[in-house]
Coordinates of C-alpha atoms and ligand atoms in Angstrom, one line a residue:
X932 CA 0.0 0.0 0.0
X933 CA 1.1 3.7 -0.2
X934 CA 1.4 5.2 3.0
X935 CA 1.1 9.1 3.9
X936 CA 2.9 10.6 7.0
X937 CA 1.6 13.9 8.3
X938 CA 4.2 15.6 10.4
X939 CA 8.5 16.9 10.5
X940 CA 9.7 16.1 13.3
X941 CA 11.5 13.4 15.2
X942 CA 8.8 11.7 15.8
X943 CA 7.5 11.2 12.1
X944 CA 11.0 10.4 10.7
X945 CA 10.9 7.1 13.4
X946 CA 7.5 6.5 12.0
X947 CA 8.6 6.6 8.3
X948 CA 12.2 4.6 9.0
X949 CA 9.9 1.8 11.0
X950 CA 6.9 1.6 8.0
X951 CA 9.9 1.8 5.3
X952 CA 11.1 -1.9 6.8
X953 CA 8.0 -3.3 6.0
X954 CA 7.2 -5.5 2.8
X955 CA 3.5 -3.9 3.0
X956 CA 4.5 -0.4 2.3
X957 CA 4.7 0.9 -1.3
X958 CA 5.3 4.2 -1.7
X959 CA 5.7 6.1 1.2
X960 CA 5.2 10.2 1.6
X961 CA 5.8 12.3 4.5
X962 CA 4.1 16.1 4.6
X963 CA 6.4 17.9 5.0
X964 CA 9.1 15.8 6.5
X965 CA 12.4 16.8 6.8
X966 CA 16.1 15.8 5.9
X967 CA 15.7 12.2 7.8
X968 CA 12.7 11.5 6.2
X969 CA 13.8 12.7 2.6
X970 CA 16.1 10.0 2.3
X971 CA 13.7 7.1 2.8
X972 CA 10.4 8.6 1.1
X973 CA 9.2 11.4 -1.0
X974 CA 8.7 14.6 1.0
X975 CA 5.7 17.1 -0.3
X976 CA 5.6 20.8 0.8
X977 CA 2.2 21.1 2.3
X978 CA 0.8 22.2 5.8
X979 CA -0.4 19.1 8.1
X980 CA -3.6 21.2 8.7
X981 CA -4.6 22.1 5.0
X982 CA -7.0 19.3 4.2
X983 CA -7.8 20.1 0.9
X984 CA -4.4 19.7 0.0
X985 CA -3.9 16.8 1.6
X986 CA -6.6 15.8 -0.1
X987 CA -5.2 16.0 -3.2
X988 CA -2.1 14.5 -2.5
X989 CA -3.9 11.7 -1.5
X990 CA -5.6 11.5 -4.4
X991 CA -2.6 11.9 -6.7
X992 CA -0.3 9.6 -5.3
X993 CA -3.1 6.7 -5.3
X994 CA -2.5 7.0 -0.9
X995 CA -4.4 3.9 1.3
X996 CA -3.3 5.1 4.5
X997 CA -2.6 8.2 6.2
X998 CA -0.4 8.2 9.9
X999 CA -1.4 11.3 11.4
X1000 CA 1.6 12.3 13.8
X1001 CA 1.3 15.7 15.7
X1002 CA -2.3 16.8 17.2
X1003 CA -3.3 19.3 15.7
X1004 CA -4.9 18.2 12.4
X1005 CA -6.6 15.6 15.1
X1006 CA -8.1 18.3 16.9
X1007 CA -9.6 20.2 13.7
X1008 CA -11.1 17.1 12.5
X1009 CA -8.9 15.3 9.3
X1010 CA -10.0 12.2 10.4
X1011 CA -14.2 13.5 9.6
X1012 CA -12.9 15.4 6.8
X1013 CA -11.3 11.8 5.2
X1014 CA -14.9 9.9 6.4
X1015 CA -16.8 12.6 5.2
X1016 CA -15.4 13.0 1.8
X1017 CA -16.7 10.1 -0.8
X1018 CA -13.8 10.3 -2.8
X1019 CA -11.5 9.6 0.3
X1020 CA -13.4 7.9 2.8
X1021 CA -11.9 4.2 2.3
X1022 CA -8.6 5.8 3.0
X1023 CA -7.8 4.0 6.4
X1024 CA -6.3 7.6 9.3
X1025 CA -4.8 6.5 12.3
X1026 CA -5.4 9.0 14.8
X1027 CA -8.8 9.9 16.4
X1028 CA -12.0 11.5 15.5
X1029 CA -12.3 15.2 16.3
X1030 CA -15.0 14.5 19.2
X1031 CA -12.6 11.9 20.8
X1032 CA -9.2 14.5 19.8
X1033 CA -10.9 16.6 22.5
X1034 CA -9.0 14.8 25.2
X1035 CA -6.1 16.7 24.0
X1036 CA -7.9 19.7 22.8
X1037 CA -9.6 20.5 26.2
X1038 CA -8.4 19.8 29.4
X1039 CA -11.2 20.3 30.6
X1040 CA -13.0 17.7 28.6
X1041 CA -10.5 15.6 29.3
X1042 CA -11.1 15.7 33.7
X1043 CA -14.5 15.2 32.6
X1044 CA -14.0 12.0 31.0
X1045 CA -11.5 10.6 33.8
X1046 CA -14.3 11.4 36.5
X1047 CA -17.1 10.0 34.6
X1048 CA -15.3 6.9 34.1
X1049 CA -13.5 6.7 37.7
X1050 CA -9.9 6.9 36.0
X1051 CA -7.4 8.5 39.0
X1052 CA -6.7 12.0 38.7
X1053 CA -5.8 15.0 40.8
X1054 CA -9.2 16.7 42.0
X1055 CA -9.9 20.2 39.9
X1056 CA -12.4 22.1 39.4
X1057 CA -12.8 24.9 35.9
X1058 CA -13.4 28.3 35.9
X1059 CA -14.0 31.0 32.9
X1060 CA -13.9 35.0 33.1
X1061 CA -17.4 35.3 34.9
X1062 CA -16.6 33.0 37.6
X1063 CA -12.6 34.2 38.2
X1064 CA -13.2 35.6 41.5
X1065 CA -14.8 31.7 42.3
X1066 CA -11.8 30.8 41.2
X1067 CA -9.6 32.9 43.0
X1068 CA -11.2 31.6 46.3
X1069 CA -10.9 27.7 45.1
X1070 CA -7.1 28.7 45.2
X1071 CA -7.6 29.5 48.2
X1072 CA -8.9 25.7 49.5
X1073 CA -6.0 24.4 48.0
X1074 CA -1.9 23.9 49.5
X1075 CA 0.7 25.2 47.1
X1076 CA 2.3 24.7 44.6
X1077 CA -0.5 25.6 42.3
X1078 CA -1.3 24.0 39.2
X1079 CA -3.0 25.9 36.5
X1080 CA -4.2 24.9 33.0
X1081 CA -5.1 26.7 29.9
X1082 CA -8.1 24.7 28.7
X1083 CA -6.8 24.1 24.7
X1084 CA -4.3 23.7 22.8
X1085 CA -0.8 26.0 23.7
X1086 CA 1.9 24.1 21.6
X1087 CA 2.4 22.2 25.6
X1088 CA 3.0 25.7 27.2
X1089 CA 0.0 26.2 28.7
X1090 CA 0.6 24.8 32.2
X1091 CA 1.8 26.5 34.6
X1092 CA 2.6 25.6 38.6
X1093 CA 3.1 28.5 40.6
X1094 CA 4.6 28.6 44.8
X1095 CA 2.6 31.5 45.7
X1096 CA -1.1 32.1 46.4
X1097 CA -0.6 35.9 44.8
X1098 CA 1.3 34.8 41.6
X1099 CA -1.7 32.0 41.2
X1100 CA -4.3 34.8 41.2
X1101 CA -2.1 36.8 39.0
X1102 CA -1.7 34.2 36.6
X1103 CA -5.3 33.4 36.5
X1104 CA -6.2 36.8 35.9
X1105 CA -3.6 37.0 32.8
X1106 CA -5.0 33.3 31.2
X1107 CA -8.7 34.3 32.0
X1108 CA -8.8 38.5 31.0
X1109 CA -5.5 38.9 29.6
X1110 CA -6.0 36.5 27.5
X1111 CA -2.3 34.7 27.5
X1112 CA -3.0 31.7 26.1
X1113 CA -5.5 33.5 23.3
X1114 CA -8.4 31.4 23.0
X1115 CA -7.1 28.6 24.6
X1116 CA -7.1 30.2 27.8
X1117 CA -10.7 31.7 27.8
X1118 CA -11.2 28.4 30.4
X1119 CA -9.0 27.4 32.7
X1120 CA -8.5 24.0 34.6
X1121 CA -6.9 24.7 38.3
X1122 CA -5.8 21.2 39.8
X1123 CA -4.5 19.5 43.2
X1124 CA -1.0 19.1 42.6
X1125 CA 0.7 16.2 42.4
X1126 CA 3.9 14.9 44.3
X1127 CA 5.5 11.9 42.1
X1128 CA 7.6 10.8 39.2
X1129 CA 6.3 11.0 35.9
X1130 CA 6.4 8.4 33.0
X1131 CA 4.5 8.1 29.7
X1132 CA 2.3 5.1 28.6
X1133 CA 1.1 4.4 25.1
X1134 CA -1.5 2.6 23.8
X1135 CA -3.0 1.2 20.5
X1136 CA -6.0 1.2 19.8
X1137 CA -9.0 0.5 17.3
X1138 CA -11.7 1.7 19.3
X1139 CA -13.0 -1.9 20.6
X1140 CA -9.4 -3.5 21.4
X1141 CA -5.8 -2.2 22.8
X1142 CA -2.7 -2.4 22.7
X1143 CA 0.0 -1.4 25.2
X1144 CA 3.3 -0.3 23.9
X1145 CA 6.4 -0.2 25.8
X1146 CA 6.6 2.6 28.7
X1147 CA 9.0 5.8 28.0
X1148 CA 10.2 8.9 30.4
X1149 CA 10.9 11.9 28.7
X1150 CA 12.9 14.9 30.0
X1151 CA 11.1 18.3 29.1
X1152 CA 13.4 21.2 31.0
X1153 CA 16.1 22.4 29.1
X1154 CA 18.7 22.4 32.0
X1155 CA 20.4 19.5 34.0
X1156 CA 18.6 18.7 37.6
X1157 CA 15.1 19.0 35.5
X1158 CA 15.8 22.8 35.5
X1159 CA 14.8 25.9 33.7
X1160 CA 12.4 26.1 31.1
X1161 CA 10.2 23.4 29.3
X1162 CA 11.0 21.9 25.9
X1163 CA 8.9 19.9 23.7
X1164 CA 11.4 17.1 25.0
X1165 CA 15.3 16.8 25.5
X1166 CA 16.0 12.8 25.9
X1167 CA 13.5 9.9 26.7
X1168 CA 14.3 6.6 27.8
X1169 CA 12.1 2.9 27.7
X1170 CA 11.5 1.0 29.0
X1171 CA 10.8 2.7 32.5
X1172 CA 13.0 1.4 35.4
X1173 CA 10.5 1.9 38.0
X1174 CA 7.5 0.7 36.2
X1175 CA 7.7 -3.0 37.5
X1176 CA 4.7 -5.5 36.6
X1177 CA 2.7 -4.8 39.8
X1178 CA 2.6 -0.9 39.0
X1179 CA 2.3 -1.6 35.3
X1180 CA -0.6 -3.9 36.0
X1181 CA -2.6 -0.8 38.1
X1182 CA -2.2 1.2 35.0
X1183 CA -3.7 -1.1 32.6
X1184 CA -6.5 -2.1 35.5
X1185 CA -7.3 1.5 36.7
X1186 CA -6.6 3.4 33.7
X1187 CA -6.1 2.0 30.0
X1188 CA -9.0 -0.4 30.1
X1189 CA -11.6 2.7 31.7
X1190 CA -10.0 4.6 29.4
X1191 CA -11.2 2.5 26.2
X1192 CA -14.2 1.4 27.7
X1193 CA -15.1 5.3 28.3
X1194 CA -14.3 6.2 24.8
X1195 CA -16.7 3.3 23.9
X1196 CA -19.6 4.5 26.5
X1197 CA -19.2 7.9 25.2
X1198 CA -19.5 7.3 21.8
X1199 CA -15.9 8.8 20.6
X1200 CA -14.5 7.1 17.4
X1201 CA -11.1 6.3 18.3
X1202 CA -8.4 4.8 15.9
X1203 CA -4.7 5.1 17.0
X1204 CA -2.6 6.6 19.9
X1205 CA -3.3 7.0 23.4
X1206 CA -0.5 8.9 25.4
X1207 CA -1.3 8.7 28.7
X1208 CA 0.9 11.1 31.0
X1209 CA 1.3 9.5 34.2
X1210 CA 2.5 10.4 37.6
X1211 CA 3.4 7.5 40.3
X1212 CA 2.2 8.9 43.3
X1213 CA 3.4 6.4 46.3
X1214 CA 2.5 3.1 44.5
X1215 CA -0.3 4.5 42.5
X1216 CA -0.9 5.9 39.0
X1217 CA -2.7 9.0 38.3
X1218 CA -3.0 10.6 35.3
X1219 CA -2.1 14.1 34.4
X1220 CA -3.0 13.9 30.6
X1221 CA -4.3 12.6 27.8
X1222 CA -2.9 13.3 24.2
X1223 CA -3.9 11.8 21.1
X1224 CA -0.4 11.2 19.3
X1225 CA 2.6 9.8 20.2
X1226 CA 5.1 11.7 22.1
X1227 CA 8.0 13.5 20.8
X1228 CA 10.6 12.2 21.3
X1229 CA 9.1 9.0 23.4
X1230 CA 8.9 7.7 19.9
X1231 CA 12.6 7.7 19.3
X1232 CA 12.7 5.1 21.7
X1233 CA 9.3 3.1 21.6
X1234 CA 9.2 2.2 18.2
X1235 CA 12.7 1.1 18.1
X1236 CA 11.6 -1.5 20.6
X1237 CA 8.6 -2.8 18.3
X1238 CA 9.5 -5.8 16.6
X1239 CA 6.0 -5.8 15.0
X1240 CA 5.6 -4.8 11.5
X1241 CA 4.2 -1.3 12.1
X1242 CA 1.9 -1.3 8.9
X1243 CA 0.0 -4.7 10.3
X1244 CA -0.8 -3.0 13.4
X1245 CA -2.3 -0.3 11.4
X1246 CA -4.1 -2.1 9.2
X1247 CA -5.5 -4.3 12.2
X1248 CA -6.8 -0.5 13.8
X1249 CA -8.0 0.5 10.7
X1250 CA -10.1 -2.8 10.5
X1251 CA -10.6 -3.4 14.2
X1252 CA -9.2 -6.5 14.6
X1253 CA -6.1 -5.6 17.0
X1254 CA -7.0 -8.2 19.0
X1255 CA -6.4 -10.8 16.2
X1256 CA -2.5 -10.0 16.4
X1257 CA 0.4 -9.7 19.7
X1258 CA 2.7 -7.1 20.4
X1259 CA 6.3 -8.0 20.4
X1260 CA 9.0 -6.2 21.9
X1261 CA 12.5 -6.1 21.7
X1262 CA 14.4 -7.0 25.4
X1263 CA 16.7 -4.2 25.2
X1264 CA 16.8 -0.8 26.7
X1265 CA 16.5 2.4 24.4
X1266 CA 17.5 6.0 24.3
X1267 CA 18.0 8.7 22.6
X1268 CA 19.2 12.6 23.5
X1269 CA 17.8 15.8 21.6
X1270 CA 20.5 18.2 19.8
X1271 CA 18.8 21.6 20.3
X1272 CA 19.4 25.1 18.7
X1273 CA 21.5 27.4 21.4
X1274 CA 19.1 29.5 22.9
X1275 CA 15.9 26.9 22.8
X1276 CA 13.3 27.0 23.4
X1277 CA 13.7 30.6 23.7
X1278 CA 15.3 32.3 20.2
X1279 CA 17.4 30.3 18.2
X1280 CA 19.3 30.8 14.6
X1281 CA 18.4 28.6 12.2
X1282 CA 20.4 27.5 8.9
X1283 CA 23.1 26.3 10.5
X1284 CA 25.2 23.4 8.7
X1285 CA 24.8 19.9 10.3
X1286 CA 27.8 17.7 9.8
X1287 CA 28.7 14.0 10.7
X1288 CA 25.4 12.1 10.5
X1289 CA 27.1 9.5 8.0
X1290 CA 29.8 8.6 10.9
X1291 CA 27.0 7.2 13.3
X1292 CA 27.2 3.8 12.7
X1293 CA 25.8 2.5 15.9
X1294 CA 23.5 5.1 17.2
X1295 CA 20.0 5.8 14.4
X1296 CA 19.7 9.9 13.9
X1297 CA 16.2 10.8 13.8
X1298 CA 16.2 14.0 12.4
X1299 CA 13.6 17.0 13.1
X1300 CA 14.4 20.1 12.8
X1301 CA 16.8 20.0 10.0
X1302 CA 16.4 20.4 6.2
X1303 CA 18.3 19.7 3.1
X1304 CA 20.1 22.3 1.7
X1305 CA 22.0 22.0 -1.6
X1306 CA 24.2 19.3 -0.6
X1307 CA 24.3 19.8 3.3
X1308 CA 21.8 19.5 5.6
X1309 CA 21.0 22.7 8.0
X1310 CA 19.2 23.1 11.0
X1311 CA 15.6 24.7 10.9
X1312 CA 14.3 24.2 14.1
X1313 CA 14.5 23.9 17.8
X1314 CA 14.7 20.4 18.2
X1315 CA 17.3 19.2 15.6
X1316 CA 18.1 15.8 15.4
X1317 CA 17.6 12.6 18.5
X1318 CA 20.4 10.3 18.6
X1319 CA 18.8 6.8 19.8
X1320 CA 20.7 3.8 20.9
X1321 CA 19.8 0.7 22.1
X1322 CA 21.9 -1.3 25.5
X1323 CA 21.4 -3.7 27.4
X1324 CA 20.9 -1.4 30.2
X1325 CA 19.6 2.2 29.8
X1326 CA 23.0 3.4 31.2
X1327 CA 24.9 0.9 28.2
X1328 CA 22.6 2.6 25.5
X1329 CA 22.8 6.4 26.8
X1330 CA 26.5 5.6 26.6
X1331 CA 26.4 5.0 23.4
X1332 CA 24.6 7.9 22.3
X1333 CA 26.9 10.3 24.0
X1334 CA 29.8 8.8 22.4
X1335 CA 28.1 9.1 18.9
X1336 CA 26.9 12.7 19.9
X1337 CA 30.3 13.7 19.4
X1338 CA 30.8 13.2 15.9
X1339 CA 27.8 15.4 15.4
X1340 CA 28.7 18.9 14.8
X1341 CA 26.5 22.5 14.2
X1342 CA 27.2 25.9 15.4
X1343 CA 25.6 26.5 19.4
X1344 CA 24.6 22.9 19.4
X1345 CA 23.0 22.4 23.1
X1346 CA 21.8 18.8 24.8
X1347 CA 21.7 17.6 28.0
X1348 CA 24.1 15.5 29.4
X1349 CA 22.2 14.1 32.2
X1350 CA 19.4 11.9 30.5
X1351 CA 18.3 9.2 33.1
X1352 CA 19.7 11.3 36.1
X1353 CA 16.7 10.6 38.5
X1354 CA 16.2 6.8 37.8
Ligands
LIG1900 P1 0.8 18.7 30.6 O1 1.0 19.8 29.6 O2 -0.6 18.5 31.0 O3 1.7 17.5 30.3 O4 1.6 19.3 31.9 C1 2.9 19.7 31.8 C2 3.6 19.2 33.0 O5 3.1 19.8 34.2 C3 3.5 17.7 33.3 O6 4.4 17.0 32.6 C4 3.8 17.7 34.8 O7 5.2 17.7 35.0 C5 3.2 19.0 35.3 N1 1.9 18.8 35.9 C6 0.7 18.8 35.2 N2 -0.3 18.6 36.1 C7 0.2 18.4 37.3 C8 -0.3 18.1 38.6 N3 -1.6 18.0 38.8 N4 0.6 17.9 39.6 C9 1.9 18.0 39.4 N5 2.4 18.3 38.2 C10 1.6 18.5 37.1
LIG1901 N1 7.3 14.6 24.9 C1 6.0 15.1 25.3 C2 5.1 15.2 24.2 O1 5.3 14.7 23.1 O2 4.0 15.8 24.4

């Protein structure tokens, strides 16, 4: 079959390197992909969010399936737009329906659904501009630190955990009547905080049946100790030391099989993802959030682990009959650590020449924010390039990618050197 990826990131170029090894994929196109993913299918210049184009890409290129990777085309609906077109509506998407994208789009849809369906979360309540001073005094109920959330979608900074009662009410104000967030904070979700250590589980699934994947831990601050300010991501590692059977078997009981049993209940059409965001507090799982997608750059280190053929699992969504096939997954650890742009996630050059990708012989480079230029490759983004390795242990495999980190070279190139500090 010919296969479309939507996406240009890290994350997609794992996805097109894992569907390029099977026998069942064609052709394969990634829109609009980058340097990694120009070398093992056809990028096409178009917006992931400008469905008529897509459209017609599809159409052209004779496309049966179409791997949706970052959420926002989920949230605006290309899954409807595909079953609500005749001339496209056979083509299999994997990624949700908009109604069921909501628990991404909307935090506040999203506590609704983990309380109607008993899942464990911290306790919240949501406020909008009418009712800010009732939520000025719910601060006041609760212990600091403070955890505030824009309702929508804020390219993953719209969450923000203040110390002080005052700051809270300030920050409140700004997301509610400010408008910080734009429209994404015209609602805003304030929640118990939660004391723990994080992790990420994925699941598959094709609406009746699941999946799990492996378990990943990213690291989002862009300084060593967890410091400083978030990132879309600076290293991930899987699986999860601390995520032994007992805990692992709480999170499937008390959260992944509510989870697709609530998305049945509820009527929302689900084929794909499920990223759960996790937090172990004591021995117990709660979840913090829901997205719709795989993580970035979790992904640089779960699909490495699959041994499945990606494009069966796909086909069994898009047919719902995942239960007909088993998950296998590769014994060893994985990990891989984000190059960055000096001065991410705040300003950053772009444009500057990558060199010594074609020394790496036992690390894979994932590339993401990095181009083709000529005959060099430049950067273009924040993120640049993930450097994943695979060990017997996670320390063996982060080993590995530090050594092959330095025959990579680019002007102000930043990463953290501490991966897997806190395990
Ligand atoms: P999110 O965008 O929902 O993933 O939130 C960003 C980060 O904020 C998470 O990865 C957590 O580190 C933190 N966070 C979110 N909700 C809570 C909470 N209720 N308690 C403690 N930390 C939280
Ligand atoms: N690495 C976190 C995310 O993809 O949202």
């Amino acid at each position: 079959m010919n296969i479309l990826i939507l996406g240009s990131g890290g994350r997609e170029h794992t996805f097109a390197w894992k569907i390029a090894q099977s026998s069942k994929c064609k052709k394969l196109f990634v829109a609009p992909g980058n340097s990694g993913t120009a070398k093992i299918a056809k990028n096409i210049p178009i917006s992931v969010t400008n469905f008529e184009a897509i459209k017609t890409v599809v159409i052209e290129n004779d496309i049966d399936m179409v791997v949706v990777g970052p959420e926002d085309p989920l949230v605006k609906g290309i899954h409807d737009f595909f079953l609500n077109d005749e001339t496209i509506k056979n083509v299999a998407v994997i990624g949700p329906q908009k109604a069921a994208a909501q628990l991404e789009g909307s935090k506040e849809f999203a506590k609704e659904f983990m309380y109607r369906h008993n899942i464990p979360t911290a306790a919240y309540k949501s406020f909008n501009a009418t009712t800010i001073e009732a939520g000025y005094a719910f601060l006041e109920t609760l212990k600091p630190p403070y955890v505030l959330k824009a309702d929508g979608l804020a390219a993953g900074k719209g969450v923000v955990i203040l110390n002080h009662i005052e700051e809270a009410k300030a920050e409140l104000k700004k997301m509610l009547v400010d408008s910080k967030f734009g429209a994404a904070s015209s609602k805003v979700v304030i929640e118990e905080f939660l004391e723990g250590i994080e992790l990420s589980c994925f699941v598959l699934t094709d609406g009746k049946h699941y999946k799990i994947l492996p378990t990943a831990k990213d690291y989002k601050r862009i300084g060593e100790g967890d410091t400083g300010l978030n990132t879309g991501g600076m290293g991930a590692i899987s699986p999860v030391p601390f995520a032994n059977e007992t805990f692992l078997n709480k999170i499937e009981e008390r959260i992944v099989k509510p989870t697709i049993k609530g998305l049945q209940k509820d009527n929302l059409p689900y084929k794909g993802f499920v990223f759960i965001g996790i937090i172990k507090v004591g021995d117990d799982p709660k979840i913090i959030e829901y997205n719709v997608r795989m993580g970035d750059p979790e992904t640089e280190v779960v699909l490495p682990r699959l041994k499945n053929d990606l494009v069966d699992l796909f086909k069994a969504i898009a047919n719902q009959s995942l239960n007909t096939l088993e998950i296998e997954i590769d014994e060893r650890a994985a990990t891989t650590v984000m190059l960055v742009s000096g001065g991410y996630p705040e300003a950053y050059e772009k444009g500057k020449i990558i060199t010594g990708t074609e020394k790496i012989k036992e690390s894979i480079v994932f590339h993401a924010g990095a181009q083709i230029k000529g005959d060099t490759i430049v950067t273009s983004g924040g993120r640049v390039m993930a450097v994943t390795s695979y060990g017997t242990t996670y320390k063996e495999a982060l080993k590995k990618s530090y050594q092959n980190i330095e025959k990579l070279h680019f002007d102000k190139i930043n990463y953290r050197k501490d991966i897997g500090f806190d395990l």
